[in-house]
Structure formats: C-alpha cells, structure tokens
GROMACS .gro file of C-alpha atoms in nm:
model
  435
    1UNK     CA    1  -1.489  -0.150  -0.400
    2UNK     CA    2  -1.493   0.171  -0.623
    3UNK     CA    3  -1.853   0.224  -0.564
    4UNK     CA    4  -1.700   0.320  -0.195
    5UNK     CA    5  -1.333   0.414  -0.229
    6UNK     CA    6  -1.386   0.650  -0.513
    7UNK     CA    7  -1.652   0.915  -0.366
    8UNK     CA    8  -1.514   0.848   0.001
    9UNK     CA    9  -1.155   0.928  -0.199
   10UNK     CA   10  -1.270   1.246  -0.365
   11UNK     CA   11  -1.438   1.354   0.018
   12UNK     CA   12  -1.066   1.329   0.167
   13UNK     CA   13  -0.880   1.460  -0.174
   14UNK     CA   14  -1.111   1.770  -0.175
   15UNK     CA   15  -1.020   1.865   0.175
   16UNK     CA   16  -0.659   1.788   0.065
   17UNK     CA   17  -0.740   2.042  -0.244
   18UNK     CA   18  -0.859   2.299  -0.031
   19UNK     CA   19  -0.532   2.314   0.160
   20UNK     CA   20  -0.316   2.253  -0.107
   21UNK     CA   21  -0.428   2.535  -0.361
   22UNK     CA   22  -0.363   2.785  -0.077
   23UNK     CA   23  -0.020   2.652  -0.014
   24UNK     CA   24   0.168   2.784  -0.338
   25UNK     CA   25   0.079   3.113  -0.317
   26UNK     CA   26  -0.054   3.223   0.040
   27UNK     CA   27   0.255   3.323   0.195
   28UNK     CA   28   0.326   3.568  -0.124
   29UNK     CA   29  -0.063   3.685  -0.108
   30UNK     CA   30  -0.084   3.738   0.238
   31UNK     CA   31   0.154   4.007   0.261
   32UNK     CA   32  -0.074   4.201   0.044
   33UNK     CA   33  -0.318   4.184   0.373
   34UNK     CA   34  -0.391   4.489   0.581
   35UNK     CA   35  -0.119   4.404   0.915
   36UNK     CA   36   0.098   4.135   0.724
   37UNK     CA   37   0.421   4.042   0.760
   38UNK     CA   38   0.634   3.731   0.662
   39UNK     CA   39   0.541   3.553   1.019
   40UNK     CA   40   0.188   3.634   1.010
   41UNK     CA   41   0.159   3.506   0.671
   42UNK     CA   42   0.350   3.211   0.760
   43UNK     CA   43   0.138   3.164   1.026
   44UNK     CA   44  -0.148   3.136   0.793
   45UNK     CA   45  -0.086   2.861   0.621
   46UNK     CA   46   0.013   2.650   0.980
   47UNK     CA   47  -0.269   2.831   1.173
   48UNK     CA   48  -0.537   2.590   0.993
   49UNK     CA   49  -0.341   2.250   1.137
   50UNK     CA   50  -0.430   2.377   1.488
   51UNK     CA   51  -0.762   2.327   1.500
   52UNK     CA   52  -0.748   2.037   1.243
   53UNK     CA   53  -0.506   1.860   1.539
   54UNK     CA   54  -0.725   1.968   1.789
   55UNK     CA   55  -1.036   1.811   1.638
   56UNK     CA   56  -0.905   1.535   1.452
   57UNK     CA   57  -0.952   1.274   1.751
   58UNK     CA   58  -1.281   1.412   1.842
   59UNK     CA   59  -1.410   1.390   1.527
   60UNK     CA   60  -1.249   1.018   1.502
   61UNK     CA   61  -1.312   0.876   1.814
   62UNK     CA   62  -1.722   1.033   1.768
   63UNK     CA   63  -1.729   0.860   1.434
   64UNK     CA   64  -1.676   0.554   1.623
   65UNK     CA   65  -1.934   0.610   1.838
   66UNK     CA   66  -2.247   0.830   1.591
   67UNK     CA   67  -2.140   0.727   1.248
   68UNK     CA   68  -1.877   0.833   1.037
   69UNK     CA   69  -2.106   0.996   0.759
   70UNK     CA   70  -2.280   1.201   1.011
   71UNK     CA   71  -1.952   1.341   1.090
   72UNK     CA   72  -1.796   1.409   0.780
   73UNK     CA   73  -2.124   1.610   0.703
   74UNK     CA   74  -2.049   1.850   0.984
   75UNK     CA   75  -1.693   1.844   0.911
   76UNK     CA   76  -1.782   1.966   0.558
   77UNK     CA   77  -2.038   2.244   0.672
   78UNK     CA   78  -1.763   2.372   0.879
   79UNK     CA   79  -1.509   2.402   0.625
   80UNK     CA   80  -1.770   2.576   0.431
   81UNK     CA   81  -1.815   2.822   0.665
   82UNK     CA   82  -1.444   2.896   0.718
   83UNK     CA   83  -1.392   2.899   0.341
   84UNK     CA   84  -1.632   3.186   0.344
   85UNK     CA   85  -1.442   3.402   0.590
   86UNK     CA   86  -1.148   3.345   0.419
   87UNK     CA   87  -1.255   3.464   0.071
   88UNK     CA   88  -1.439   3.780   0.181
   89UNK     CA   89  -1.099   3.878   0.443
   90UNK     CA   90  -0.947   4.203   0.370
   91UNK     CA   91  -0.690   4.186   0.673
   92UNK     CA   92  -0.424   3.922   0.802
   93UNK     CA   93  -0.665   3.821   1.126
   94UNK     CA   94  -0.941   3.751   0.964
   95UNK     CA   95  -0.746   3.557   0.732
   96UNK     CA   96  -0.664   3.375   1.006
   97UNK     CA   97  -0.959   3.359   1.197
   98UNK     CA   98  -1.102   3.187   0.875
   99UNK     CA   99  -0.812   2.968   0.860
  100UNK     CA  100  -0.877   2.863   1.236
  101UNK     CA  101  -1.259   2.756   1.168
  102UNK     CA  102  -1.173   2.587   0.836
  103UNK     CA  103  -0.941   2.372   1.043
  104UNK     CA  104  -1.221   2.270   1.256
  105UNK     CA  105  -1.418   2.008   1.036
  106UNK     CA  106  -1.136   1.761   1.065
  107UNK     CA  107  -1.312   1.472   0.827
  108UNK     CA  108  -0.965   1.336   0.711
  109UNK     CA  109  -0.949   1.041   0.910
  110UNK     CA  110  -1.313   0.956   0.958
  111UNK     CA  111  -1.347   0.935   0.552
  112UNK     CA  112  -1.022   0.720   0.621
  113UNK     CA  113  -1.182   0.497   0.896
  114UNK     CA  114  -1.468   0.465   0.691
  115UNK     CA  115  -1.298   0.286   0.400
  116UNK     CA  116  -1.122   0.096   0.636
  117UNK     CA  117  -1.471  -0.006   0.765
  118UNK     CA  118  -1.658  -0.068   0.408
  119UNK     CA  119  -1.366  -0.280   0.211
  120UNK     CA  120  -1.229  -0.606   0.337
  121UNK     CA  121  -0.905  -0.641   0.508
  122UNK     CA  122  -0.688  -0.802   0.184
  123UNK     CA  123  -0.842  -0.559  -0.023
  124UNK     CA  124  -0.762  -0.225   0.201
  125UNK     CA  125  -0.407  -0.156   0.067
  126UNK     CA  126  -0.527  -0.125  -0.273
  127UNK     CA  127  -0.833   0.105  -0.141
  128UNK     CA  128  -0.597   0.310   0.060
  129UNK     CA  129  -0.342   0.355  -0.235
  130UNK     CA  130  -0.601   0.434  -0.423
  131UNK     CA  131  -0.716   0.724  -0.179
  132UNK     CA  132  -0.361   0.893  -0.161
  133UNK     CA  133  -0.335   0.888  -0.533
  134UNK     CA  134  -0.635   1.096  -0.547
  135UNK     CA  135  -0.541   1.307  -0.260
  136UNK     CA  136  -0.200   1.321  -0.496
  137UNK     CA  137  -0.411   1.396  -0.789
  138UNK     CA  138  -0.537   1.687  -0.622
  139UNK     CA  139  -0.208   1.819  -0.475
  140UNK     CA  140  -0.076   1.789  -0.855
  141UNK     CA  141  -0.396   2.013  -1.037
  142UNK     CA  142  -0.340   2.246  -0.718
  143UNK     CA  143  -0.015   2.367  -0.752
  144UNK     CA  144  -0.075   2.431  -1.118
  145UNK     CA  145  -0.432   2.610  -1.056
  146UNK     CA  146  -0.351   2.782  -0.786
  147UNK     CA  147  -0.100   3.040  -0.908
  148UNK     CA  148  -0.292   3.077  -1.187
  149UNK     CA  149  -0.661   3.138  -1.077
  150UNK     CA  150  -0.495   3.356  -0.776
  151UNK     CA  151  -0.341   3.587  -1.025
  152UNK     CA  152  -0.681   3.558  -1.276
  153UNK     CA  153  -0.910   3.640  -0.988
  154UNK     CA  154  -0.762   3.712  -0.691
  155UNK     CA  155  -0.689   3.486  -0.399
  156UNK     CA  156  -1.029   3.426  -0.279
  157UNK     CA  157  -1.147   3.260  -0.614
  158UNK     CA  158  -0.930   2.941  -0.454
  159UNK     CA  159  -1.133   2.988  -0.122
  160UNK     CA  160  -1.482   3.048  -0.331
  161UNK     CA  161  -1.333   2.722  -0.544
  162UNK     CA  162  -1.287   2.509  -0.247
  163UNK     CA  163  -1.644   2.556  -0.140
  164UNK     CA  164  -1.793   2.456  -0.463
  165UNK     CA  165  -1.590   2.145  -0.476
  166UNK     CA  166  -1.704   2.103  -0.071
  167UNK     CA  167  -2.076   2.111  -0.163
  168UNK     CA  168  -2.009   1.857  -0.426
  169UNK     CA  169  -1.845   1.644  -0.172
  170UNK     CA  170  -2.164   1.647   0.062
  171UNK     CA  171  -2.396   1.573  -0.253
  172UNK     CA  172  -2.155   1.243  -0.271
  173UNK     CA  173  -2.165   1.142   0.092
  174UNK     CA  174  -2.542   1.162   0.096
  175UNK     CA  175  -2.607   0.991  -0.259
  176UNK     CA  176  -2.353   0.757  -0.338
  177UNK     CA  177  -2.136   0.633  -0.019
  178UNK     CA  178  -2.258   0.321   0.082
  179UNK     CA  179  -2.438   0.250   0.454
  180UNK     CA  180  -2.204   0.231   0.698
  181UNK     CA  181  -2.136  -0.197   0.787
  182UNK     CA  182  -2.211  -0.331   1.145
  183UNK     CA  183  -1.862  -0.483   1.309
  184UNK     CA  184  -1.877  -0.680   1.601
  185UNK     CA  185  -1.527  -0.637   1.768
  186UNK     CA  186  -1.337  -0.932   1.976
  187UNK     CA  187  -1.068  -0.668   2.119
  188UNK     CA  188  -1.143  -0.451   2.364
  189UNK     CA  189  -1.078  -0.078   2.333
  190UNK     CA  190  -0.735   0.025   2.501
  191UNK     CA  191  -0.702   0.362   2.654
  192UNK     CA  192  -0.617   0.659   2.373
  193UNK     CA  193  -0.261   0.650   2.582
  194UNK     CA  194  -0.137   0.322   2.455
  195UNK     CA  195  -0.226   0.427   2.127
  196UNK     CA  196   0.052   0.694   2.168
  197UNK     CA  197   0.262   0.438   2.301
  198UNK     CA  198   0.226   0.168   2.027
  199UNK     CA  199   0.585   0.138   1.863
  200UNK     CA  200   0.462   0.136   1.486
  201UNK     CA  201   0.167   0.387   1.538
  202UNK     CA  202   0.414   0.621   1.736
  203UNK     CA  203   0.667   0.588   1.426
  204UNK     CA  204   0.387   0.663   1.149
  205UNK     CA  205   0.262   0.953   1.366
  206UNK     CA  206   0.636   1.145   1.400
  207UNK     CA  207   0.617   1.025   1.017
  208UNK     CA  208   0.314   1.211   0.933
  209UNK     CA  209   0.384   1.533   1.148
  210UNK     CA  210   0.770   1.567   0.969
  211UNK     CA  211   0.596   1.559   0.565
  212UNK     CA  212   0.338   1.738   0.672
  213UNK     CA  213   0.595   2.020   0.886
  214UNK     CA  214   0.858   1.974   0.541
  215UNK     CA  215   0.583   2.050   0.319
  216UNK     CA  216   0.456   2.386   0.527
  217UNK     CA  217   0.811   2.507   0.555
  218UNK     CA  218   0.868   2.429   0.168
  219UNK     CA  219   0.558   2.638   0.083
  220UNK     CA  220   0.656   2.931   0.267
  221UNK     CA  221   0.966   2.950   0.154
  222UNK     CA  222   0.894   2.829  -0.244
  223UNK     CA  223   0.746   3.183  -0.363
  224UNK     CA  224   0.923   3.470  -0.131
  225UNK     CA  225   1.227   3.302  -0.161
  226UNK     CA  226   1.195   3.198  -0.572
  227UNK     CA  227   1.024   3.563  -0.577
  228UNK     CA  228   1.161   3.822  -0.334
  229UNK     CA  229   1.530   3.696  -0.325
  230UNK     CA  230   1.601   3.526  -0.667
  231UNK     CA  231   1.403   3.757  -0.875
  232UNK     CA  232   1.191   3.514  -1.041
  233UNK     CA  233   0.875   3.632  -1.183
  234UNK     CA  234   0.596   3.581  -0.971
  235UNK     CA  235   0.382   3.535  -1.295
  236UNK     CA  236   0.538   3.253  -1.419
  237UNK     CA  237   0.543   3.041  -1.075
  238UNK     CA  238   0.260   2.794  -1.203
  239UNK     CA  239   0.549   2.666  -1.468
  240UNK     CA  240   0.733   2.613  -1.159
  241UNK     CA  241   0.473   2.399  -1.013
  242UNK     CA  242   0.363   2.242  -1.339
  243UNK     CA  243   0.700   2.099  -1.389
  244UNK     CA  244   0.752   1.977  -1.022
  245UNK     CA  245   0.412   1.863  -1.051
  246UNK     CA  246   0.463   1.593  -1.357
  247UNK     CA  247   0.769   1.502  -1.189
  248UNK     CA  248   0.616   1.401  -0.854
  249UNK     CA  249   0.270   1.272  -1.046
  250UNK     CA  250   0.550   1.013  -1.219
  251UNK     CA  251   0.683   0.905  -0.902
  252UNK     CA  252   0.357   0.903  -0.692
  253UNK     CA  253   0.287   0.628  -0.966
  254UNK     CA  254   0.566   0.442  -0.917
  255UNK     CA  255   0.540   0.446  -0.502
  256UNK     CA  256   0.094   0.361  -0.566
  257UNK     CA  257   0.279   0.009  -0.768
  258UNK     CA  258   0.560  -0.067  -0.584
  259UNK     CA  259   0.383   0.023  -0.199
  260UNK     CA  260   0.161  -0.206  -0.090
  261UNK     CA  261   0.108  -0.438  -0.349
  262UNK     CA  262   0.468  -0.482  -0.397
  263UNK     CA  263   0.593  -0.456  -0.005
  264UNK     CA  264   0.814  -0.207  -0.056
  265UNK     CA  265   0.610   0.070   0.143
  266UNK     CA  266   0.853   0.128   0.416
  267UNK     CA  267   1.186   0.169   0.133
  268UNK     CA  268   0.957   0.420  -0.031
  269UNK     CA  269   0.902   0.614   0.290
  270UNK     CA  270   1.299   0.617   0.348
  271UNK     CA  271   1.369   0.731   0.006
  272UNK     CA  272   1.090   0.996   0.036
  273UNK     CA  273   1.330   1.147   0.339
  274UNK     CA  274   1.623   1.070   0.149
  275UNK     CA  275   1.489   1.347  -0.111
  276UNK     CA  276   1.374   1.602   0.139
  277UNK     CA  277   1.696   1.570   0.272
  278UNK     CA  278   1.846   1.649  -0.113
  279UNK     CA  279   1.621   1.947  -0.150
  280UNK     CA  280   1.667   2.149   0.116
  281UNK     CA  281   2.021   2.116   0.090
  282UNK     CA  282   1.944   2.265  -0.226
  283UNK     CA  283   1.738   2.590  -0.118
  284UNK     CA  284   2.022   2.651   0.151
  285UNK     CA  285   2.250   2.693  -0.103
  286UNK     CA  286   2.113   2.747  -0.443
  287UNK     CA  287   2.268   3.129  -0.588
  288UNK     CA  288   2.040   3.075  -0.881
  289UNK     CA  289   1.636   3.054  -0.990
  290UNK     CA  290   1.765   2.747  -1.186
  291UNK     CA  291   1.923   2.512  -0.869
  292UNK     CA  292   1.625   2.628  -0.631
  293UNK     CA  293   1.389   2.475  -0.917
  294UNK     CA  294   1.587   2.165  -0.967
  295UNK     CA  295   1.569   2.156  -0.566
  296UNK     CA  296   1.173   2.207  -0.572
  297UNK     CA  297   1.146   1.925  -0.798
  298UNK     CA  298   1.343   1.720  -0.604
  299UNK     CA  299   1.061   1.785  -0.307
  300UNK     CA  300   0.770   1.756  -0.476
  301UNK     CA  301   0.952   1.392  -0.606
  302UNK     CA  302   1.001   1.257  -0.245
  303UNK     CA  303   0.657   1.424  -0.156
  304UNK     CA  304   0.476   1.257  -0.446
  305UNK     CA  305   0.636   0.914  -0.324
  306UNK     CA  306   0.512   0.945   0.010
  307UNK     CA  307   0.131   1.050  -0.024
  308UNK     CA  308  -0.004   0.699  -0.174
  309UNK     CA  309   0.129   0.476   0.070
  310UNK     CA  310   0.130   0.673   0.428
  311UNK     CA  311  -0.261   0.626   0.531
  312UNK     CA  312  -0.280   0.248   0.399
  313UNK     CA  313   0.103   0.189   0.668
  314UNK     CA  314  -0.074   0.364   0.914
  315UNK     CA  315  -0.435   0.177   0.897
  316UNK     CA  316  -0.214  -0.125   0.925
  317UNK     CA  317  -0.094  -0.076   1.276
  318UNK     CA  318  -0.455  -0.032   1.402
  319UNK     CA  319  -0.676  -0.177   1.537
  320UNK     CA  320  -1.052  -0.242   1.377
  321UNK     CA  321  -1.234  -0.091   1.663
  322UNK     CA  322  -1.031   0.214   1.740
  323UNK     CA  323  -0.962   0.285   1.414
  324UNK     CA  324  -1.119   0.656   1.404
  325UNK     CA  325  -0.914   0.693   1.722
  326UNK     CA  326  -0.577   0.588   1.566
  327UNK     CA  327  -0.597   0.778   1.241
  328UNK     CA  328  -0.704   1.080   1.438
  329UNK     CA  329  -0.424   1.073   1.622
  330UNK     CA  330  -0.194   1.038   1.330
  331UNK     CA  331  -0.402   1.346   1.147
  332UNK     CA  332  -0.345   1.499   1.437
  333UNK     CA  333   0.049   1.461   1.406
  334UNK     CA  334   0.021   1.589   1.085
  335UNK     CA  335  -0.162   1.862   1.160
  336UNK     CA  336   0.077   1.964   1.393
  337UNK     CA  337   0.362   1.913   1.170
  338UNK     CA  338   0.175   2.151   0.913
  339UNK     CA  339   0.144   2.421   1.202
  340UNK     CA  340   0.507   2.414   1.297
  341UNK     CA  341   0.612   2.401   0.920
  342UNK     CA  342   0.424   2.752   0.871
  343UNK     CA  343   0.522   2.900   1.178
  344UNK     CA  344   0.878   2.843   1.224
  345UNK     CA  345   0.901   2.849   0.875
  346UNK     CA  346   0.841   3.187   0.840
  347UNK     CA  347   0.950   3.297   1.201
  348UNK     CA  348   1.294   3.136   1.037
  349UNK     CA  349   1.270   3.325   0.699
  350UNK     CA  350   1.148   3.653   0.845
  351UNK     CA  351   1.411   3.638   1.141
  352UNK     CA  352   1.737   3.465   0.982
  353UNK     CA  353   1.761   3.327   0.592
  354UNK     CA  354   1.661   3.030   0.337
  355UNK     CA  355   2.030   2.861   0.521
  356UNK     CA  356   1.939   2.877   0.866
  357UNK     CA  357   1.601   2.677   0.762
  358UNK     CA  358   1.745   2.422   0.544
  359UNK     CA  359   1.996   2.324   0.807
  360UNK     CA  360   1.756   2.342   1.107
  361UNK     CA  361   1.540   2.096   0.908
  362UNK     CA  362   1.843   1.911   0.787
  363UNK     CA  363   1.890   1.814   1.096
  364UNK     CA  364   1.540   1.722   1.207
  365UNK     CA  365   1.525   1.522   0.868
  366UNK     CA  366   1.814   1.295   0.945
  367UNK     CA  367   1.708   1.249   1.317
  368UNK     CA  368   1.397   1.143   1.138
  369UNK     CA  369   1.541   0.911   0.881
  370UNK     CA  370   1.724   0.775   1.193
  371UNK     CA  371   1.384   0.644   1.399
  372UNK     CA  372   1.179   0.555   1.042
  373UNK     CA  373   1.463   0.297   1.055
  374UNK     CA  374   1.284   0.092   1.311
  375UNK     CA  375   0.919   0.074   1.144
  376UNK     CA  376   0.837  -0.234   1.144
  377UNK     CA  377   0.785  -0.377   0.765
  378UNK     CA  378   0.383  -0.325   0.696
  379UNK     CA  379   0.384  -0.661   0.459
  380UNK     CA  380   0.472  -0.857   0.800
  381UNK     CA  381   0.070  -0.849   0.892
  382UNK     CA  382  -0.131  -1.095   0.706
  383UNK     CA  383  -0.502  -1.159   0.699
  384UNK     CA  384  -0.720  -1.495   0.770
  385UNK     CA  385  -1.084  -1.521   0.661
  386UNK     CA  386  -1.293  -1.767   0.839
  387UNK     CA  387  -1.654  -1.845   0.775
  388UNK     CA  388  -1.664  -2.010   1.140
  389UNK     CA  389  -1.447  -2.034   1.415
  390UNK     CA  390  -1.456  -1.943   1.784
  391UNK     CA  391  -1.217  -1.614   1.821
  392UNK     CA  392  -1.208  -1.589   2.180
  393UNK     CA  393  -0.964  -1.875   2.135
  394UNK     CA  394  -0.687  -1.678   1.988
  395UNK     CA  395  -0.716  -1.411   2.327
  396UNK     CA  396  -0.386  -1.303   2.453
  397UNK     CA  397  -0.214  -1.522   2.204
  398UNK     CA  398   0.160  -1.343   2.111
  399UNK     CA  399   0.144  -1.249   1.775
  400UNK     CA  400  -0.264  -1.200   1.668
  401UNK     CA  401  -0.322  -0.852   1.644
  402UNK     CA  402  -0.662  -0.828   1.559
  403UNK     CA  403  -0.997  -1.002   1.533
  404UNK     CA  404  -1.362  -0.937   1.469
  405UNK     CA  405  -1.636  -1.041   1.299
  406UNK     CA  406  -1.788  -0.854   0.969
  407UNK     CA  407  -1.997  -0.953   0.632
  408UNK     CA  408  -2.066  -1.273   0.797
  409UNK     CA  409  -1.666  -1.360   0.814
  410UNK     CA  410  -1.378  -1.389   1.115
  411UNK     CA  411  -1.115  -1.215   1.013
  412UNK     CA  412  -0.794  -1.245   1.229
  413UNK     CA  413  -0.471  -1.012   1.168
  414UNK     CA  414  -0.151  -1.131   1.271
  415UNK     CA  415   0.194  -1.039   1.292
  416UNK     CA  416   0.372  -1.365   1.024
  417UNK     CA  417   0.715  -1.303   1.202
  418UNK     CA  418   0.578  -1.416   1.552
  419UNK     CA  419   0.314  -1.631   1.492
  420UNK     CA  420   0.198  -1.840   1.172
  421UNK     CA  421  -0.116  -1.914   0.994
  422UNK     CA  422  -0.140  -2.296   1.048
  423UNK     CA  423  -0.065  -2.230   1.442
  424UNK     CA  424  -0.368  -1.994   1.420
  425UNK     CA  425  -0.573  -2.271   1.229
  426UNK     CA  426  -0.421  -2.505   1.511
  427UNK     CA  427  -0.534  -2.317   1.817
  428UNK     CA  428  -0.884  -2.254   1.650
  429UNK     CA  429  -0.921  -2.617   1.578
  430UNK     CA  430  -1.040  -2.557   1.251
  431UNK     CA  431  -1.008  -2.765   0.969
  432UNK     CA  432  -0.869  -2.714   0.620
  433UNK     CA  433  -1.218  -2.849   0.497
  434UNK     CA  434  -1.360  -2.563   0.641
  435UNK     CA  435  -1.163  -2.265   0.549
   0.00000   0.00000   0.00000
C-alpha cells in the first residue's frame, strides 16, 4: 500500500504546497504589484480555483477514460508553466494571468481516483487518511516557509519553489507509481447530473466548497488585517503561523486516529465548523494582535481536523466507475469555494471591515453546520470480498451500492442500515465455505 499511497500522496500534497505557500502572504505581497489593490490581490489568491473548478471534471472524467497517470502528467506540466509566469510577474494581471493557467492542471482528484483505484476497498480509509495528512503536512511546513522565504527572496522564490517540488512530482509518477489496475464495473455509469443530485455527494461537495471558501477568506484577511490594522510586524508573521501550525499539526493527528478508523469522521467534520465558527467570531471582534492570534489558532485547529478525513468521506459516497467524475466534482466545489473566499473576501475587506466578514460568514457557517447535520454516517458502508459469485444477482437490490470485479475478487459495497451482509450472501447463494 505505501509503495502507491505515498508518491501518489506527495503528487496531491505538492499541488496542495503550491497553493498553500502563496496563501500566507499573497494578499500582503500583491499590493506591492504594479495596479494592485486589496480586491485585485484578493482576487489572486481565488482567481487560481477558477480554472482548477473548471477543469477538475474534465480532467476526472478523462482519467476515467485515457489513464489517470497520463493526466496527472499534463496536469503537472501545466502548473509548471503557470508557476513560471507567476514568478517572473512584475504587475497584478500577470499575476493573475499566471494564477489562471496554474489552475488549469487540475490533478487533485485524478491522483485521488487513482488511489482509490490501486488499494482495496477495506484498506482505502487508511490510504486516504494517509493522503490528507500529507496534504496537512504540507499546509503545516507552508505557512511557516512561506513568510519566511518570501521575505529572504522575494515572493517568486515560493513560485520558483513550487516548480522544483512539481518536477520532482513527475520524476515519481513516471518511476515509482504503480500501473494503473484493470476494473471491470457491474454498475452502469449514471449521468454527471445525478451525481449532483446524490444526497451524501451533494453534502460533501457544499462541505468542500465552505473550508475551502473559509480558508481563502481567512488568508486574505490573516496578514492586512494582523499587519495593516493591528500593527503587527509583518516580519514576525511566520511565528504566527508556526504556532497555529503545531496547534493544527496536533489536532490533524488526532482527526487521521479518530476518522475513519475510529468512525467518528462525520463528529470531526461538525467540530471542524464548530471552530470556524469560534474564530471568526474572534477576528470580528478582536481590539488586539493577541485575541486575533488566539482566533487564528483556533482556525488553523478546526482546519487541521478537517483535511485528513474529507477525501476518504467523499470517496465513500462514490461509485467505483465514476469515481474521477465524483471527486472532480467535489474539487470542483472546492475550487469554487477557494474563488469566492478570495474574492469576496477582499471585495469585503477593501469595501466594509474585518466585522462585516466575520458575520457574513458567520452566517453561512451556521447555515452550513445546519445541512452537514444530515450526512449520512460514512462507517454505515461496509465491504464484502468474494472470490466467486454471480453479481448481476444483487441488481437493483435496495441497499448495495456498489459492485465490480478487481485483483481477481467481487467486491460489493453496501449501505449496513438497509441491507445486511448475510442477506447479500443469501441472494448470491453463496456459501460460508466459500467466502
């Protein structure tokens, strides 16, 4: 398993690096740029979520049909190639212009799909968990390089940083991911529509888009408001970071042992809004450097909590053979949510105050507390392996939500609170000698 999750983990954690050691301090550089001002540079750390939403189901639903590594590989080369523009920019569109085209190699959920594809079904949680700790691995040695090597070197060294770690990531795709696995699917494809309309999936997308918009409004308001308004020195915002940073790496621990393998993934995701909900009550109205911290740490906590668990709930609502398609989608969401974070977070800062954004997204938070509410529980769906059995059998029958055939096994997902596992062995006909 780590031969595949690890290098597969690092591919999806770089990307994640490459967005998150821009966050911290982007908003503050930007308004260095020639034609900046607090929107524009708002809008450059949401700009690169459009074209990741645009082409995350592309890129998903074409690694279903070509091959996943083929597309991460062009993914990567694109990122590259934004990365590039965005180093040498001396001028706020540029900037964005680079920002736009690094969007487009949206790999995240095809590296996703793909681990989905290479480990077995009662071994994906921990392969998933293990994936968002490294992508929360890399959001932790961001936010303390980033401030740092931006101040060092300027703000392209993080662009010119990103690129070197990118070409790393294509050295692993091509010599250490393993070959992709045949599946043989018993479920036909549904239409990308009802994957929109599938209660669970709908839930984990509005999920994804709100953490993702929370973080991008967090970002852009972190350093000009910490900065510009509270008269902390802009030198010493990596101790910020650093501290939030072992604080969230501490819970993110926690949330990888008591997720999946414990059941508790959809309490952690509850809790994780719980403490947004805490901290931006806290930037509305902290009147000192000291409570905004304490309310930064409190963000990065419920952030933290949520990164190792949210792929691995989402990959358990879909389906094997529209898996690129699902988790495209919900990339998508969150690439949205990133998007609106930066731009009405700074359209918010710029035009109003710090307030009027913590209570706009006060109330978006509790709204979206309100609907997480009716996830269904992720440890409901449990797995049979069966060396033989005839799967067309089990066909429109209430409660099996997947089946298909891979590494010479039938594997068979089904919802426990509907239907059970010796009713599945019953309608199969198969005997316990066999199993």
């Amino acid at each position: 398993m780590l031969r595949s999750v690890l290098p597969l983990g690092f591919i999806a954690a770089s990307r994640f690096f490459g967005l998150f050691i821009i966050l911290p301090v982007l908003s503050l550089y930007a308004l260095e740029l020639d034609g900046a001002n607090e929107f524009l540079a708002g809008l450059t750390i949401g700009v690169y979520a459009v074209t990741q939403m645009i082409f995350q189901v592309p890129f998903g639903s074409l690694s279903d049909r070509f091959g996943r590594k083929f597309m991460i590989f062009i993914g990567l080369i694109i990122f590259i190639i934004g990365s590039l523009i965005c180093a040498l920019a001396t001028d706020i569109y540029v900037m964005l212009l680079g920002r736009l085209l690094q969007g487009c190699g949206a790999v995240g959920a095809v590296a996703t799909a793909m681990i989905s594809d290479l480990i077995s079904e009662d071994k994906r949680s921990k392969a998933m968990a293990m994936m968002g700790g490294m992508i929360g691995i890399a959001f932790a040695i961001s936010m303390v390089l980033s401030p740092l090597l931006s101040r060092e070197f300027g703000l392209s060294s993080l662009f010119y940083l990103s690129i070197i770690i990118t070409i790393f990531s294509i050295f692993l795709l091509f010599s250490i991911v393993p070959k992709e696995p045949k599946i043989h699917h018993h479920e036909p494809k549904a239409p990308l529509i009802n994957l929109l309309k599938q209660k669970d999936l709908a839930i984990m997308n509005l999920t994804n888009l709100m953490q993702k918009m929370v973080m991008s409004c967090a970002f852009v308001a972190i350093p000009i408001v910490l900065v510009k308004s509270l008269g902390y020195d802009s030198n010493n915002l990596w101790i910020v970071y650093l501290i939030s940073m072992i604080f969230g790496f501490l819970a993110m621990g926690m949330a990888g042992f008591l997720g999946d393998a414990k059941g508790h993934s959809k309490k952690l995701l509850l809790i994780g809004v719980v403490l947004f909900i805490a901290s931006f009550i806290g930037f509305g109205v902290a009147n000192s450097s000291l409570i905004f911290i304490i309310s930064v740490v409190i963000f990065f906590i419920g952030f933290n909590i949520h990164e190792p668990i949210m792929q691995s709930c989402a990959s358990k609502f879909a389906k094997s053979n529209q898996r690129g398609s699902a988790l495209g989608i919900f990339n998508s969401f969150g690439y949205l949510g990133s998007f609106l974070g930066g731009a009405v977070g700074g359209y918010l800062l710029h035009s109003y105050s710090i307030a009027t954004l913590a209570v706009v997204l006060g109330i978006l938070l509790i709204i979206w507390l309100i609907i997480l509410l009716n996830l269904s529980d992720p440890r409901v769906f449990k797995i049979i392996h069966l060396p033989n059995a005839d799967l067309s059998k089990l066909e429109n029958v209430d409660g099996v939500v997947d089946r298909y055939y891979q590494n010479n096994q039938n594997i068979i997902k089904f919802n426990s609170t509907i239907i059970s596992r010796d009713e599945i062995i019953a309608i199969l006909g198969v005997s316990d000698e066999k199993l």
